[in-house]
Amino acid sequence: MNNRQLFLQHVAQTSPAPLAIEIVKAKGTKLWDKQGKEYIDLIAGISVCNVGHRNPKVVKAIKKQADDYLHLLVYGEFIETPEVQYAKMLTDHLPASLNSVYFTNSGAEATEGAMKLAKRFTGRPNIIAFNKSYHGSTQGALSIIGDEYFRNAYRPLLPGIKHLEYNSHEAIDAIDEQTACVILETVQAEKGVYAPSLEWMNSLRQKCTETGTLLILDEIQTGFGRTGSLWGFEQYYITPDIVLLGKALGGGMPLGAFIADKKIMNSFTENPVLGHITTFGGHPVCCAAGMAAMKFLLKNKLIESVKEKEFLFRALLKHPKIQHVRSRGLLMAIEFDSFDTNKKVIDACIMKGVLTDWFLFGANCMRIAPPLTISKKEIERACEIIVEVCNSL
Ligand code: PLP
């Protein structure tokens, strides 16, 4: 059997139509398949490879850490330099109240930990989440996912969860003294890039403060410069009580985190002890890789170029078949009239060497979320191909 057959036979399949492209090498914004075909990657492993694939600084940090030690012990016992240093670096670049980092293995696990922490700290039963939100696929994260099609097959799910309309006054009115937390993406990515209004975010912050409800912002896609600032919430001039990180956090290695004030996080320390447990969370190689990626992001001022690149995409992606372009930095949704049109464009783009896909809850929207290192020339070439494909429809 060849690798494709083995993939279909032995790797658990959750998609009825996986891309099944066999990539053998990646560098920067480029991928190469087994046949030597080159792709411009417009999705960065879904907002993961912000500093490019196989960034040399990240690879060097991984190799160095692999020479020192790999896994030593379960989370939170030994002092592991990469974890300590990365926690320090993250908190140095966050508001003062976000000063304690719990590293997990994935975004979903960060969501789970934060939901537990909010219940534990407030002693309250209820959670408010939003329609068309995505926070992961484990049972707790699935319970707050904002889509009935995905939720319904797994009932019973967690009780005490209300799904409301993002950016609506109804949602703010629903927060009360029984609400442990409100959890939302700073920009709803999988709906097809919807950003809430400044006023709404500020009213939400205010109502949470008034009722003693924790505000959890999921920055798993929007973090690390994706939207044009280091954290998406900076553009709303608010600070969450807990922030969730993942994806680009590990520089291409698996890593998630939930970050809060120490006085909130300390609720995990007693009665019962070990409020959240993980064997691998904060893995030294992942933390070393993530820290190298963050250093590269900041040192090379990648975030400063995000807006300019966003505008270039927007200027080049004008076509009668494109109905709307929604974007926050390099998190962009190109809207077509239907999934059918979108899929045709995506498939043809892949044939022509531009890798993109659609959104979980925005099937008629094409995703553009490339490495932030993408060059002007690569943007021009990718857009030329997208427009060429649109012309051919
Ligand atoms: N939150 C958001 C906004 C996401 O986009 C994702 C993944 O796509 C997650 C959470 C879950 O992260 P993971 O797939 O690492 O569990």
PDB file of N, CA and C and ligand atoms in Angstrom, residues 46 105-109 111 134-137 185 187 189-190 218-222 244 246-247 255, ligand 1:
ATOM      1  N   ILE A  46      -3.712  26.698  10.003  1.00  0.00           N
ATOM      2  CA  ILE A  46      -4.807  27.370  10.733  1.00  0.00           C
ATOM      3  C   ILE A  46      -4.212  28.270  11.834  1.00  0.00           C
ATOM      4  N   ASN A 105      -1.582  21.365  26.503  1.00  0.00           N
ATOM      5  CA  ASN A 105      -1.082  20.768  25.256  1.00  0.00           C
ATOM      6  C   ASN A 105      -1.802  21.267  24.023  1.00  0.00           C
ATOM      7  N   SER A 106      -2.951  21.905  24.225  1.00  0.00           N
ATOM      8  CA  SER A 106      -3.779  22.307  23.078  1.00  0.00           C
ATOM      9  C   SER A 106      -4.677  23.461  23.480  1.00  0.00           C
ATOM     10  N   GLY A 107      -5.332  24.023  22.465  1.00  0.00           N
ATOM     11  CA  GLY A 107      -6.288  25.100  22.720  1.00  0.00           C
ATOM     12  C   GLY A 107      -7.489  24.603  23.501  1.00  0.00           C
ATOM     13  N   ALA A 108      -8.009  23.443  23.091  1.00  0.00           N
ATOM     14  CA  ALA A 108      -9.196  22.903  23.765  1.00  0.00           C
ATOM     15  C   ALA A 108      -8.931  22.704  25.252  1.00  0.00           C
ATOM     16  N   GLU A 109      -7.754  22.239  25.565  1.00  0.00           N
ATOM     17  CA  GLU A 109      -7.419  21.994  26.967  1.00  0.00           C
ATOM     18  C   GLU A 109      -7.283  23.314  27.739  1.00  0.00           C
ATOM     19  N   THR A 111      -9.165  25.877  27.057  1.00  0.00           N
ATOM     20  CA  THR A 111     -10.587  26.205  27.270  1.00  0.00           C
ATOM     21  C   THR A 111     -11.124  25.444  28.482  1.00  0.00           C
ATOM     22  N   TYR A 134     -16.143  28.962  18.367  1.00  0.00           N
ATOM     23  CA  TYR A 134     -15.409  27.690  18.421  1.00  0.00           C
ATOM     24  C   TYR A 134     -14.317  27.795  19.473  1.00  0.00           C
ATOM     25  N   HIS A 135     -14.292  26.822  20.396  1.00  0.00           N
ATOM     26  CA  HIS A 135     -13.274  26.844  21.451  1.00  0.00           C
ATOM     27  C   HIS A 135     -12.594  25.492  21.619  1.00  0.00           C
ATOM     28  N   GLY A 136     -12.865  24.543  20.720  1.00  0.00           N
ATOM     29  CA  GLY A 136     -12.231  23.229  20.828  1.00  0.00           C
ATOM     30  C   GLY A 136     -13.261  22.127  20.762  1.00  0.00           C
ATOM     31  N   SER A 137     -12.774  20.881  20.783  1.00  0.00           N
ATOM     32  CA  SER A 137     -13.645  19.746  20.467  1.00  0.00           C
ATOM     33  C   SER A 137     -13.787  18.733  21.605  1.00  0.00           C
ATOM     34  N   GLU A 185     -14.509  34.428  21.600  1.00  0.00           N
ATOM     35  CA  GLU A 185     -13.341  34.761  20.793  1.00  0.00           C
ATOM     36  C   GLU A 185     -13.308  36.282  20.638  1.00  0.00           C
ATOM     37  N   VAL A 187     -12.205  37.904  18.162  1.00  0.00           N
ATOM     38  CA  VAL A 187     -12.830  38.023  16.834  1.00  0.00           C
ATOM     39  C   VAL A 187     -13.328  36.621  16.502  1.00  0.00           C
ATOM     40  N   ALA A 189     -13.596  33.741  14.605  1.00  0.00           N
ATOM     41  CA  ALA A 189     -12.861  33.313  13.417  1.00  0.00           C
ATOM     42  C   ALA A 189     -13.693  32.364  12.558  1.00  0.00           C
ATOM     43  N   GLU A 190     -14.157  31.262  13.179  1.00  0.00           N
ATOM     44  CA  GLU A 190     -14.783  30.209  12.374  1.00  0.00           C
ATOM     45  C   GLU A 190     -16.162  30.581  11.832  1.00  0.00           C
ATOM     46  N   ASP A 218     -10.867  34.193  24.231  1.00  0.00           N
ATOM     47  CA  ASP A 218     -10.147  33.157  23.493  1.00  0.00           C
ATOM     48  C   ASP A 218      -9.333  33.852  22.394  1.00  0.00           C
ATOM     49  N   GLU A 219      -8.029  33.860  22.599  1.00  0.00           N
ATOM     50  CA  GLU A 219      -7.109  34.486  21.625  1.00  0.00           C
ATOM     51  C   GLU A 219      -6.305  33.401  20.905  1.00  0.00           C
ATOM     52  N   ILE A 220      -6.897  32.215  20.832  1.00  0.00           N
ATOM     53  CA  ILE A 220      -6.157  31.084  20.253  1.00  0.00           C
ATOM     54  C   ILE A 220      -5.863  31.321  18.766  1.00  0.00           C
ATOM     55  N   GLN A 221      -6.799  31.967  18.069  1.00  0.00           N
ATOM     56  CA  GLN A 221      -6.496  32.334  16.668  1.00  0.00           C
ATOM     57  C   GLN A 221      -6.016  33.772  16.548  1.00  0.00           C
ATOM     58  N   THR A 222      -6.480  34.632  17.428  1.00  0.00           N
ATOM     59  CA  THR A 222      -6.206  36.068  17.237  1.00  0.00           C
ATOM     60  C   THR A 222      -4.893  36.519  17.873  1.00  0.00           C
ATOM     61  N   LEU A 244      -7.031  32.892  26.736  1.00  0.00           N
ATOM     62  CA  LEU A 244      -6.679  31.563  26.224  1.00  0.00           C
ATOM     63  C   LEU A 244      -5.741  31.713  25.039  1.00  0.00           C
ATOM     64  N   GLY A 246      -3.113  29.464  22.189  1.00  0.00           N
ATOM     65  CA  GLY A 246      -2.818  28.168  21.569  1.00  0.00           C
ATOM     66  C   GLY A 246      -2.224  28.446  20.203  1.00  0.00           C
ATOM     67  N   LYS A 247      -2.366  27.509  19.303  1.00  0.00           N
ATOM     68  CA  LYS A 247      -1.926  27.666  17.909  1.00  0.00           C
ATOM     69  C   LYS A 247      -0.526  28.272  17.787  1.00  0.00           C
ATOM     70  N   LEU A 255       1.100  23.454  21.904  1.00  0.00           N
ATOM     71  CA  LEU A 255       1.132  24.157  23.184  1.00  0.00           C
ATOM     72  C   LEU A 255      -0.112  25.033  23.300  1.00  0.00           C
TER      73      LEU A 255
HETATM   74  N1  PLP B   1     -10.282  28.264  20.138  1.00  0.00           N
HETATM   75  C1  PLP B   1     -10.229  28.715  18.874  1.00  0.00           C
HETATM   76  C2  PLP B   1     -10.657  30.119  18.592  1.00  0.00           C
HETATM   77  C3  PLP B   1      -9.790  27.893  17.843  1.00  0.00           C
HETATM   78  O1  PLP B   1      -9.767  28.348  16.592  1.00  0.00           O
HETATM   79  C4  PLP B   1      -9.390  26.570  18.157  1.00  0.00           C
HETATM   80  C5  PLP B   1      -8.921  25.665  17.090  1.00  0.00           C
HETATM   81  O2  PLP B   1      -9.169  25.858  15.927  1.00  0.00           O
HETATM   82  C6  PLP B   1      -9.448  26.140  19.486  1.00  0.00           C
HETATM   83  C7  PLP B   1      -9.891  27.013  20.448  1.00  0.00           C
HETATM   84  C8  PLP B   1      -9.048  24.739  19.865  1.00  0.00           C
HETATM   85  O3  PLP B   1      -7.681  24.552  19.744  1.00  0.00           O
HETATM   86  P1  PLP B   1      -7.084  23.074  19.570  1.00  0.00           P
HETATM   87  O4  PLP B   1      -7.476  22.601  18.206  1.00  0.00           O
HETATM   88  O5  PLP B   1      -5.606  23.253  19.730  1.00  0.00           O
HETATM   89  O6  PLP B   1      -7.678  22.231  20.636  1.00  0.00           O
END
